[in-house]
Short mmCIF file of C-alpha atoms in Angstrom, two decimals:
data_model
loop_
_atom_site.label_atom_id
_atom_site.label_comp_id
_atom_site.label_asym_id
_atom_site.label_seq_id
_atom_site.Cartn_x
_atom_site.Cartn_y
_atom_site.Cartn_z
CA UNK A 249 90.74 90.85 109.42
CA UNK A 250 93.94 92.53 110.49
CA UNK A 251 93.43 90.22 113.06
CA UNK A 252 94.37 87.54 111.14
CA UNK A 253 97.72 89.10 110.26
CA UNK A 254 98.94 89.77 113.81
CA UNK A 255 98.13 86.14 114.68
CA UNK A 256 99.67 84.62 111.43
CA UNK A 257 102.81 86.45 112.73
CA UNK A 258 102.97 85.35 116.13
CA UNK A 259 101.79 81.38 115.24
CA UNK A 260 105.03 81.11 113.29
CA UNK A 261 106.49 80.13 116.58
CA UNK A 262 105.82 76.99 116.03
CA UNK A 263 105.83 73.58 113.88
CA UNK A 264 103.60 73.90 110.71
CA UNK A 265 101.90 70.92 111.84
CA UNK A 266 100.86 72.33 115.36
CA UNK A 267 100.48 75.52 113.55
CA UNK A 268 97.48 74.20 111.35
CA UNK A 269 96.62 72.45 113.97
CA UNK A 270 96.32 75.75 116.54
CA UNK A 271 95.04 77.54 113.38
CA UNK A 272 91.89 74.64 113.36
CA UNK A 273 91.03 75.93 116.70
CA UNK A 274 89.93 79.28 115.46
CA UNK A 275 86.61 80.45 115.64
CA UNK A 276 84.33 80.88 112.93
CA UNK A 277 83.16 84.23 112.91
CA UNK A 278 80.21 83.40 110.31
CA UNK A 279 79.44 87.24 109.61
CA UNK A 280 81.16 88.72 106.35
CA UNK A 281 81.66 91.21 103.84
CA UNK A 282 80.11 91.26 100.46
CA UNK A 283 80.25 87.54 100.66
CA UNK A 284 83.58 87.34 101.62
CA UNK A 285 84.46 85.08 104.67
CA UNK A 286 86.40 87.17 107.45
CA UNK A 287 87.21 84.13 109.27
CA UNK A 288 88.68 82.30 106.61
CA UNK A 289 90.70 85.62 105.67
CA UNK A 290 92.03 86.06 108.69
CA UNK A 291 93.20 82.18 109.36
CA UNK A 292 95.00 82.78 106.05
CA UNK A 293 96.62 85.82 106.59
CA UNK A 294 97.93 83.62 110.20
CA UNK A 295 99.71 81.59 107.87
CA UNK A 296 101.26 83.90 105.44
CA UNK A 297 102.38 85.95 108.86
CA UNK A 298 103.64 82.71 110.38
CA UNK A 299 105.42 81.33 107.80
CA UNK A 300 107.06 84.88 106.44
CA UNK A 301 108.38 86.23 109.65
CA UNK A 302 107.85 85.18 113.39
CA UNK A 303 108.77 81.91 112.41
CA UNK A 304 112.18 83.21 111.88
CA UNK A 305 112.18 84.15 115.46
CA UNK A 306 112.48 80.85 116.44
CA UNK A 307 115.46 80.01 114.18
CA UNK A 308 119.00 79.65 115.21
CA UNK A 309 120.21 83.19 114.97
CA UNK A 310 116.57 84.44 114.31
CA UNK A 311 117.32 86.64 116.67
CA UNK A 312 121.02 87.00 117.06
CA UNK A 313 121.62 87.75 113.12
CA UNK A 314 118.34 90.34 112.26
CA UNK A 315 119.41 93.92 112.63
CA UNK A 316 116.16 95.13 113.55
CA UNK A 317 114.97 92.81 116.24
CA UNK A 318 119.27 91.69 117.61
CA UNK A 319 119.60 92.26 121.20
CA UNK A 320 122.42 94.13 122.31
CA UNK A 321 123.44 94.94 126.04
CA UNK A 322 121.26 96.66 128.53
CA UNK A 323 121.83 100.57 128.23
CA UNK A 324 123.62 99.69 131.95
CA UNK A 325 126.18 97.27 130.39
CA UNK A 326 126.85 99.67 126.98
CA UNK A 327 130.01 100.48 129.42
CA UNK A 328 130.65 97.37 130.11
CA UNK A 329 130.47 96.15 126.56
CA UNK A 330 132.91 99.08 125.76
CA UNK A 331 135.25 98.58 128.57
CA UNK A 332 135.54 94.81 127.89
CA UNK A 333 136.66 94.83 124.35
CA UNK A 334 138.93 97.88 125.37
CA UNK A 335 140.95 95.25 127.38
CA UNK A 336 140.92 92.99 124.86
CA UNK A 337 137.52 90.84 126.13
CA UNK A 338 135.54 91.43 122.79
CA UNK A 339 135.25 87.82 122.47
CA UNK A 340 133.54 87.37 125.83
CA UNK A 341 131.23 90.75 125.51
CA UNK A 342 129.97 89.00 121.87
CA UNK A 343 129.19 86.06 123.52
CA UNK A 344 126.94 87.56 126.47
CA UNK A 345 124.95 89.21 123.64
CA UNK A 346 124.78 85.98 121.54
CA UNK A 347 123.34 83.97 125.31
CA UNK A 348 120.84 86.90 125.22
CA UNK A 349 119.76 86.22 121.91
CA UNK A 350 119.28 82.76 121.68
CA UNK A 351 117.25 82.52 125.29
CA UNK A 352 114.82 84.97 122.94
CA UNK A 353 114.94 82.79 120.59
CA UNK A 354 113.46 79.77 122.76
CA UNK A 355 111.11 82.13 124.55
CA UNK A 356 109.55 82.74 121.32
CA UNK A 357 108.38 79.42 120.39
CA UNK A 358 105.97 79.96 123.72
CA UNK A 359 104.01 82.46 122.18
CA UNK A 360 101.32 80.60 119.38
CA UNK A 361 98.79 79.58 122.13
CA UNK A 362 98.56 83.02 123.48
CA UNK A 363 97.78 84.69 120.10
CA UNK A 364 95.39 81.82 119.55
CA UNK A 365 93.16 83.26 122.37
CA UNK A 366 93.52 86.61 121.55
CA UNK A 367 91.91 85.61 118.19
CA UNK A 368 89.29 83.83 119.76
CA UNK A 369 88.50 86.60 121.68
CA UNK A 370 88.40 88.91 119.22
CA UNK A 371 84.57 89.74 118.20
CA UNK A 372 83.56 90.54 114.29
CA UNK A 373 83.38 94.06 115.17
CA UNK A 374 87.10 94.14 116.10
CA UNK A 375 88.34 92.11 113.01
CA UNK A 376 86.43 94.47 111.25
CA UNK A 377 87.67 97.46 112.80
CA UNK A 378 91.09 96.36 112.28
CA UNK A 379 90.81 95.67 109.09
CA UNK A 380 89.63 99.28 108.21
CA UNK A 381 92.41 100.56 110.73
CA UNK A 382 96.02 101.98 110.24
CA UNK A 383 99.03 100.18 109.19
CA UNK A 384 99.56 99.16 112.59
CA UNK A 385 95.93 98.20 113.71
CA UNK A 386 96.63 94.76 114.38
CA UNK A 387 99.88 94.64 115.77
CA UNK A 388 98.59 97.46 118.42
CA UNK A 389 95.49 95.28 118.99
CA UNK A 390 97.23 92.10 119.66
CA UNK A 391 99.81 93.88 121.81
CA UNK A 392 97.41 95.35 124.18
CA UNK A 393 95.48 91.91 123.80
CA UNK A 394 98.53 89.69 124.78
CA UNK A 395 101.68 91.36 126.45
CA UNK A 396 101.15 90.40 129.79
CA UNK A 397 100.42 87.26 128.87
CA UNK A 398 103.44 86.99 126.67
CA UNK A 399 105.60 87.84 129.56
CA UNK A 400 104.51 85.73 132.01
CA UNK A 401 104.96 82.92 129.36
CA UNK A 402 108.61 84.54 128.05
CA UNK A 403 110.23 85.33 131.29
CA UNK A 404 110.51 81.35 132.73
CA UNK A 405 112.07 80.34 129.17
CA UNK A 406 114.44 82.82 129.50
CA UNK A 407 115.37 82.45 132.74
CA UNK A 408 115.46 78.58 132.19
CA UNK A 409 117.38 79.00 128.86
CA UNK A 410 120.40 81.20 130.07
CA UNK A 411 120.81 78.07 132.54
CA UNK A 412 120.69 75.34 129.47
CA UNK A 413 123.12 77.19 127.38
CA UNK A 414 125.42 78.46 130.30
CA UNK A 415 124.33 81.98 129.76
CA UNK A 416 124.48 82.43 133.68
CA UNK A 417 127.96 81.21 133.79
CA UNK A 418 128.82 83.93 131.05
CA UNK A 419 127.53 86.38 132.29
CA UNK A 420 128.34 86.27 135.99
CA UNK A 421 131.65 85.77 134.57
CA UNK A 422 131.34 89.49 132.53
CA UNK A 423 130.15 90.95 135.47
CA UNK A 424 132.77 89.66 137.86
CA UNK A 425 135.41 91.02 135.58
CA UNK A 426 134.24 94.04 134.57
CA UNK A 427 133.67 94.89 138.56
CA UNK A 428 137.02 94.17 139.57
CA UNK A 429 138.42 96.53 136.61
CA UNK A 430 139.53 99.51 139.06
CA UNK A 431 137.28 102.79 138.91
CA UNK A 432 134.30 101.28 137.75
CA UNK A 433 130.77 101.61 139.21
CA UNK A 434 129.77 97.89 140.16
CA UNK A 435 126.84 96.49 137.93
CA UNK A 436 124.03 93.96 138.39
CA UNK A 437 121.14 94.25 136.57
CA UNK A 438 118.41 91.96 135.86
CA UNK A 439 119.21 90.43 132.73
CA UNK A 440 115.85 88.00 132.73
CA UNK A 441 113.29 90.85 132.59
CA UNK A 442 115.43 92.42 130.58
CA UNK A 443 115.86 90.47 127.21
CA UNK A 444 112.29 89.30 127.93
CA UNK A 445 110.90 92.98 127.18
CA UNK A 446 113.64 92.62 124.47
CA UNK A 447 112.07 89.61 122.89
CA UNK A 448 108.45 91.16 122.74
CA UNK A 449 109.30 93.70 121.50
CA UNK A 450 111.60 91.84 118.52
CA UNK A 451 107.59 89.79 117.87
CA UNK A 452 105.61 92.79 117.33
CA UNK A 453 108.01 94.62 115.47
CA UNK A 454 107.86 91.58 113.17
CA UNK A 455 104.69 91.10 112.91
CA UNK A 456 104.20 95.10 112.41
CA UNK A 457 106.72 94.34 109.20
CA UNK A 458 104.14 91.73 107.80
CA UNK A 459 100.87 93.76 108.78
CA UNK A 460 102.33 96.61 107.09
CA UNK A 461 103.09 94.45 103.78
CA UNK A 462 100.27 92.90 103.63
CA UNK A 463 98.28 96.35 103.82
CA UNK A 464 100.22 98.08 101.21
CA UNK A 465 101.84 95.76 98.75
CA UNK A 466 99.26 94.38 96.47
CA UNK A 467 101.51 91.33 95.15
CA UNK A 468 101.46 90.14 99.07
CA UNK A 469 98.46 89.27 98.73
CA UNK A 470 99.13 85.65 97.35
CA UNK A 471 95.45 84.09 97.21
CA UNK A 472 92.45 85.17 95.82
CA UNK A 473 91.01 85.35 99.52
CA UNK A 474 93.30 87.89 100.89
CA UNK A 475 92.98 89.95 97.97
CA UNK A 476 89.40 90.16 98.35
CA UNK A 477 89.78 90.33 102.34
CA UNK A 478 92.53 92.90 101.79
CA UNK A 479 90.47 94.85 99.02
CA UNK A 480 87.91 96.08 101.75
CA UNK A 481 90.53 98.23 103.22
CA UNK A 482 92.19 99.73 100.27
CA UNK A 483 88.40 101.31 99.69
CA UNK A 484 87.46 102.51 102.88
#
């Protein structure tokens, strides 16, 4: 069942339309609870995740403007960040970080068909057992389910984005100035990989937030089926 909240989160990378659409697709895993449908509960909990959080992933500034998923400069580049708006370059240093951001941002939208498999792979058993789990029983299912995936999927879009929004240009333009700013060890790290680990990590943590809602805050529960989905776990 906590299956269904990992996906919800991760399907909000796209259109409601292909959302319900993807959401169609799932498979109907006819066993259940006391009567209640775990199938149905978890396609529901999809769209609650979906439409409260990942989806604002895929937002302008969904990335760029949330504290807890923003993505700052490479631990390499903290100097260069520093050293840049020390010479009076803070202007160019925030608009690296913003490029980095918004390639995220695309990548994200990438991500709906790959949860949609990991939910069709996932077997009664494991709905079950991540329904009974802790907080984060879903969100550590789906990432050990789909990371690899996620990356091969993420890592194009960003690369392709930085291009479309002139993120290359940017940056090769930080780098070339902060490496001819005398004394400084020369930089060039891989930027790509990089905010792609970046923007996986920003998903989960999201969907993580709604799991973890969902699981503990009663009034989240906004239909009588995940209520009664959701009522299984708070008595195991």
């Amino acid at each position: 069942m906590k299956k269904i909240l990992l996906l919800a989160v991760a399907f909000s990378l796209t259109s409601c339309a292909e959302m319900q659409q993807t959401l169609n697709q799932l498979p109907q895993i006819s066993q259940g609870i006391g009567g209640v449908d775990i199938a149905s509960g978890l396609k529901e909990a999809l769209n609650k995740g979906i439409t409260v959080q990942v989806s604002k992933l895929t937002a302008v500034d969904g990335f760029y403007k949330n504290e807890a998923v923003k993505i700052l400069m490479p631990e390499e580049l903290q100097k260069v960040d520093a050293t840049l708006r020390k010479v009076g370059l803070s202007s160019l240093a925030d608009e690296g970080i913003k490029m980095l951001n918004r390639a995220a941002e695309d990548a994200v939208k990438e991500a709906t068909p790959i949860f949609v498999t990991a939910v069709k792979n996932m077997t009664f058993t494991d709905a079950k057992n991540i329904l009974l789990g802790n907080d984060s029983a879903a969100t550590t299912y789906l990432q050990g389910s789909t990371t690899t995936a996620l990356y091969g999927k993420f890592n194009p879009v960003i690369k392709s984005s930085f291009a479309k929004v002139g993120a290359d240009v940017v940056w090769t333009k930080i780098i070339n100035k902060y490496n001819t700013i005398p004394l400084v060890k020369k930089v060039n790290p891989d930027l790509t990989d990089y905010t792609t680990n970046q923007a996986l990590s920003g998903v989960f943590k999201m969907i993580a937030v709604e799991e973890k809602e969902i699981r503990n805050n009663i009034s989240a529960r906004t239909t009588p089926l995940l209520k009664s989905v959701f009522a299984m776990q708070d008595g195991k």
